GROMACS .gro file of C-alpha atoms in nm:
model
  222
    1MET     CA    1   2.362   0.555  -0.826
    2ALA     CA    2   2.145   0.544  -1.136
    3ALA     CA    3   1.973   0.236  -1.274
    4GLU     CA    4   1.736   0.164  -1.568
    5PRO     CA    5   1.463   0.429  -1.616
    6LEU     CA    6   1.127   0.344  -1.452
    7THR     CA    7   0.786   0.379  -1.613
    8ALA     CA    8   0.670   0.712  -1.482
    9PRO     CA    9   0.357   0.743  -1.264
   10ASN     CA   10   0.153   1.064  -1.260
   11PRO     CA   11   0.369   1.365  -1.157
   12LEU     CA   12   0.400   1.443  -0.790
   13ALA     CA   13   0.187   1.731  -0.699
   14SER     CA   14   0.030   1.886  -0.389
   15THR     CA   15  -0.354   1.863  -0.385
   16ASP     CA   16  -0.667   1.753  -0.565
   17GLU     CA   17  -1.040   1.778  -0.503
   18ILE     CA   18  -1.064   1.501  -0.236
   19LEU     CA   19  -1.085   1.630   0.118
   20ALA     CA   20  -0.899   1.502   0.425
   21GLU     CA   21  -1.044   1.485   0.775
   22ASP     CA   22  -0.950   1.839   0.859
   23GLY     CA   23  -1.089   1.985   0.536
   24GLU     CA   24  -0.755   2.008   0.354
   25SER     CA   25  -0.722   1.837   0.015
   26LEU     CA   26  -0.557   1.499  -0.004
   27PRO     CA   27  -0.231   1.514  -0.197
   28LYS     CA   28  -0.234   1.442  -0.571
   29ALA     CA   29   0.092   1.250  -0.504
   30LEU     CA   30  -0.123   0.961  -0.387
   31ASP     CA   31  -0.165   0.882  -0.749
   32SER     CA   32   0.202   0.774  -0.759
   33VAL     CA   33   0.192   0.528  -0.466
   34CYS     CA   34   0.039   0.175  -0.444
   35GLY     CA   35   0.014   0.164  -0.824
   36GLY     CA   36  -0.253   0.438  -0.822
   37ARG     CA   37  -0.532   0.575  -0.601
   38ASN     CA   38  -0.766   0.280  -0.668
   39ALA     CA   39  -0.512   0.058  -0.492
   40THR     CA   40  -0.489   0.293  -0.195
   41THR     CA   41  -0.688   0.303   0.137
   42ILE     CA   42  -0.630   0.635   0.328
   43ILE     CA   43  -0.583   0.612   0.707
   44SER     CA   44  -0.517   0.976   0.791
   45SER     CA   45  -0.385   1.303   0.645
   46LYS     CA   46  -0.260   1.581   0.876
   47ALA     CA   47   0.003   1.841   0.936
   48PHE     CA   48   0.366   1.729   0.991
   49GLY     CA   49   0.648   1.924   1.147
   50THR     CA   50   0.721   2.246   0.970
   51HIS     CA   51   0.420   2.454   0.884
   52GLY     CA   52   0.273   2.352   0.546
   53VAL     CA   53   0.411   1.999   0.526
   54ARG     CA   54   0.150   1.722   0.542
   55ILE     CA   55   0.172   1.359   0.621
   56THR     CA   56  -0.071   1.109   0.464
   57THR     CA   57  -0.077   0.743   0.580
   58GLY     CA   58  -0.254   0.455   0.422
   59VAL     CA   59  -0.250   0.097   0.302
   60CYS     CA   60  -0.158  -0.044  -0.039
   61SER     CA   61  -0.300  -0.359  -0.190
   62PRO     CA   62  -0.037  -0.635  -0.109
   63PRO     CA   63   0.200  -0.745  -0.384
   64GLU     CA   64   0.130  -1.084  -0.538
   65SER     CA   65   0.377  -1.344  -0.411
   66GLU     CA   66   0.413  -1.714  -0.343
   67SER     CA   67   0.379  -1.809   0.021
   68THR     CA   68   0.701  -1.914   0.194
   69SER     CA   69   0.527  -2.040   0.504
   70ASP     CA   70   0.627  -2.382   0.630
   71SER     CA   71   0.341  -2.613   0.569
   72ASN     CA   72   0.491  -2.907   0.747
   73SER     CA   73   0.409  -3.000   1.103
   74VAL     CA   74   0.708  -2.810   1.249
   75ASP     CA   75   0.609  -2.624   1.573
   76LEU     CA   76   0.588  -2.251   1.575
   77GLU     CA   77   0.892  -2.201   1.801
   78ALA     CA   78   1.118  -2.382   1.550
   79ARG     CA   79   0.975  -2.174   1.260
   80GLN     CA   80   1.042  -1.848   1.449
   81ALA     CA   81   1.395  -1.951   1.513
   82SER     CA   82   1.456  -1.959   1.141
   83CYS     CA   83   1.343  -1.597   1.085
   84ARG     CA   84   1.606  -1.393   0.907
   85THR     CA   85   1.722  -1.055   1.039
   86ALA     CA   86   1.799  -0.745   0.839
   87PRO     CA   87   2.167  -0.635   0.899
   88ASN     CA   88   2.088  -0.269   0.954
   89ASN     CA   89   2.139  -0.034   1.242
   90CYS     CA   90   1.817   0.139   1.362
   91ILE     CA   91   1.872   0.046   1.722
   92GLN     CA   92   2.247   0.121   1.729
   93ARG     CA   93   2.198   0.465   1.581
   94PHE     CA   94   1.883   0.572   1.751
   95GLY     CA   95   1.852   0.389   2.074
   96THR     CA   96   1.646   0.101   2.208
   97MET     CA   97   1.302   0.228   2.097
   98PHE     CA   98   1.089  -0.062   1.958
   99GLN     CA   99   1.361  -0.316   2.046
  100GLY     CA  100   1.214  -0.663   2.102
  101ASN     CA  101   0.892  -0.588   1.922
  102GLY     CA  102   0.974  -0.785   1.608
  103TRP     CA  103   1.029  -0.491   1.374
  104VAL     CA  104   1.250  -0.550   1.069
  105ASN     CA  105   1.533  -0.298   1.081
  106LYS     CA  106   1.590  -0.126   0.751
  107CYS     CA  107   1.786   0.186   0.862
  108GLY     CA  108   2.086   0.225   0.629
  109ALA     CA  109   1.963  -0.038   0.391
  110GLN     CA  110   2.083   0.016   0.026
  111CYS     CA  111   1.855   0.095  -0.257
  112ASP     CA  112   1.896   0.155  -0.635
  113SER     CA  113   1.769   0.482  -0.782
  114SER     CA  114   1.609   0.556  -1.107
  115CYS     CA  115   1.463   0.872  -1.255
  116TYR     CA  116   1.119   0.902  -1.404
  117PRO     CA  117   1.159   1.019  -1.766
  118GLY     CA  118   0.983   1.344  -1.855
  119SER     CA  119   0.970   1.709  -1.752
  120ASN     CA  120   0.767   1.945  -1.531
  121GLY     CA  121   0.862   1.765  -1.213
  122PRO     CA  122   0.834   1.902  -0.861
  123ASP     CA  123   1.035   2.213  -0.751
  124PRO     CA  124   1.333   2.070  -0.565
  125ASN     CA  125   1.316   2.369  -0.323
  126HIS     CA  126   0.969   2.253  -0.220
  127CYS     CA  127   1.119   1.902  -0.164
  128GLN     CA  128   1.397   2.047   0.035
  129PHE     CA  129   1.146   2.213   0.266
  130ILE     CA  130   1.003   1.867   0.340
  131PHE     CA  131   1.352   1.716   0.391
  132ASN     CA  132   1.454   1.988   0.640
  133SER     CA  133   1.142   1.903   0.846
  134MET     CA  134   1.232   1.535   0.836
  135PHE     CA  135   1.587   1.591   0.948
  136ALA     CA  136   1.456   1.781   1.244
  137GLU     CA  137   1.181   1.543   1.339
  138GLN     CA  138   1.202   1.373   1.679
  139PRO     CA  139   1.189   1.089   1.742
  140GLN     CA  140   1.366   0.990   1.424
  141LEU     CA  141   1.236   0.632   1.418
  142PHE     CA  142   0.904   0.537   1.281
  143THR     CA  143   0.736   0.203   1.202
  144LEU     CA  144   0.530   0.074   0.907
  145GLU     CA  145   0.291  -0.221   0.912
  146PRO     CA  146   0.298  -0.454   0.603
  147ASN     CA  147   0.178  -0.280   0.284
  148ASN     CA  148   0.143   0.061   0.467
  149PHE     CA  149   0.282   0.380   0.324
  150LEU     CA  150   0.372   0.727   0.441
  151LEU     CA  151   0.361   1.026   0.208
  152LEU     CA  152   0.489   1.375   0.290
  153THR     CA  153   0.386   1.664   0.066
  154TYR     CA  154   0.452   2.037   0.034
  155ARG     CA  155   0.335   2.244  -0.261
  156SER     CA  156   0.455   2.079  -0.578
  157CYS     CA  157   0.656   1.805  -0.409
  158GLY     CA  158   0.571   1.465  -0.253
  159THR     CA  159   0.799   1.199  -0.109
  160GLY     CA  160   0.679   0.865   0.003
  161ILE     CA  161   0.794   0.527   0.144
  162GLN     CA  162   0.609   0.185   0.138
  163ASN     CA  163   0.670  -0.131   0.342
  164GLN     CA  164   0.660  -0.410   0.078
  165ILE     CA  165   0.804  -0.689   0.297
  166ALA     CA  166   0.655  -1.004   0.164
  167SER     CA  167   0.537  -1.288   0.389
  168GLY     CA  168   0.807  -1.496   0.553
  169PRO     CA  169   0.792  -1.822   0.754
  170ASP     CA  170   0.500  -1.838   1.006
  171GLY     CA  171   0.580  -1.623   1.307
  172CYS     CA  172   0.835  -1.400   1.133
  173SER     CA  173   0.771  -1.030   1.141
  174THR     CA  174   0.693  -0.819   0.828
  175LYS     CA  175   0.675  -0.494   1.024
  176MET     CA  176   0.935  -0.239   0.925
  177ILE     CA  177   1.127   0.022   1.132
  178TYR     CA  178   1.296   0.310   0.948
  179ASP     CA  179   1.421   0.666   1.015
  180TYR     CA  180   1.335   1.006   0.876
  181SER     CA  181   1.702   1.102   0.812
  182ASP     CA  182   1.776   0.810   0.575
  183TRP     CA  183   1.449   0.873   0.395
  184ALA     CA  184   1.524   1.242   0.362
  185ALA     CA  185   1.874   1.173   0.230
  186ILE     CA  186   1.743   0.949  -0.039
  187GLY     CA  187   1.467   1.184  -0.126
  188LYS     CA  188   1.703   1.476  -0.145
  189TYR     CA  189   1.926   1.292  -0.390
  190LEU     CA  190   1.632   1.210  -0.612
  191ALA     CA  191   1.487   1.561  -0.595
  192TRP     CA  192   1.799   1.734  -0.703
  193ASN     CA  193   1.931   1.478  -0.956
  194CYS     CA  194   1.614   1.378  -1.135
  195GLN     CA  195   1.519   1.716  -1.285
  196ALA     CA  196   1.458   1.858  -1.634
  197PRO     CA  197   1.827   1.887  -1.717
  198GLN     CA  198   1.844   1.506  -1.667
  199GLY     CA  199   1.525   1.463  -1.877
  200ALA     CA  200   1.343   1.365  -1.556
  201ARG     CA  201   1.059   1.452  -1.325
  202GLY     CA  202   1.148   1.289  -1.001
  203GLY     CA  203   1.248   0.931  -0.922
  204ARG     CA  204   1.243   0.628  -0.705
  205CYS     CA  205   1.488   0.422  -0.496
  206VAL     CA  206   1.404   0.057  -0.461
  207GLY     CA  207   1.541  -0.169  -0.192
  208ARG     CA  208   1.796  -0.411  -0.342
  209THR     CA  209   1.643  -0.735  -0.217
  210GLY     CA  210   1.371  -0.879  -0.010
  211LEU     CA  211   1.430  -1.027   0.340
  212TYR     CA  212   1.207  -1.331   0.283
  213GLN     CA  213   1.146  -1.319  -0.097
  214GLY     CA  214   1.435  -1.193  -0.297
  215ASN     CA  215   1.226  -1.094  -0.598
  216ILE     CA  216   1.005  -0.853  -0.399
  217PRO     CA  217   1.203  -0.552  -0.254
  218ASP     CA  218   1.130  -0.481   0.109
  219TYR     CA  219   1.059  -0.110   0.046
  220TYR     CA  220   1.092   0.187  -0.184
  221VAL     CA  221   1.133   0.558  -0.147
  222GLN     CA  222   1.025   0.814  -0.407
   0.00000   0.00000   0.00000
């Protein structure tokens, strides 16, 4: 499940000097999403599930891409009819929540993993603490607006996901629906297989293709 090594961002860690709304420090792991903190706008940072785990939400600067919108005088109904669908199984596995709201289903979607070269990565036991909380979370489904990210942190470990779905034809959704169990399973693989013995300090799993623009993956987990 390994691919070519990625250029490593800053190591995932737990906190820095910036304070969240409740007085807790924002996670240092923010430096590894969105291409760095300067490309990040924080929405919220608060407790998540098991005591000690935090969830930070925010917005990344959108990726550069060429517009695929139909510029001809085709009516909106016809353009919406051409919207592609992601062949994944959020609704079948987790029920009808969000059905009909135009979310792009990515549950079960395949991604390609790579390890960040280096050492002194997060303690995988800290990561496992996060994943246990994710597996137990109810409801399992969550949604992400375009360019938004979620970041879960505990002590030395951080795991994040970003919706990178690039713009499609006019009227086609770029909102993403995903589940905590799939995210946790990917994160668990990376946490335990991208460690010092592998010459690594964590990793990332990037969606294999883009729904509307094939050269821009729809999402990544790290």
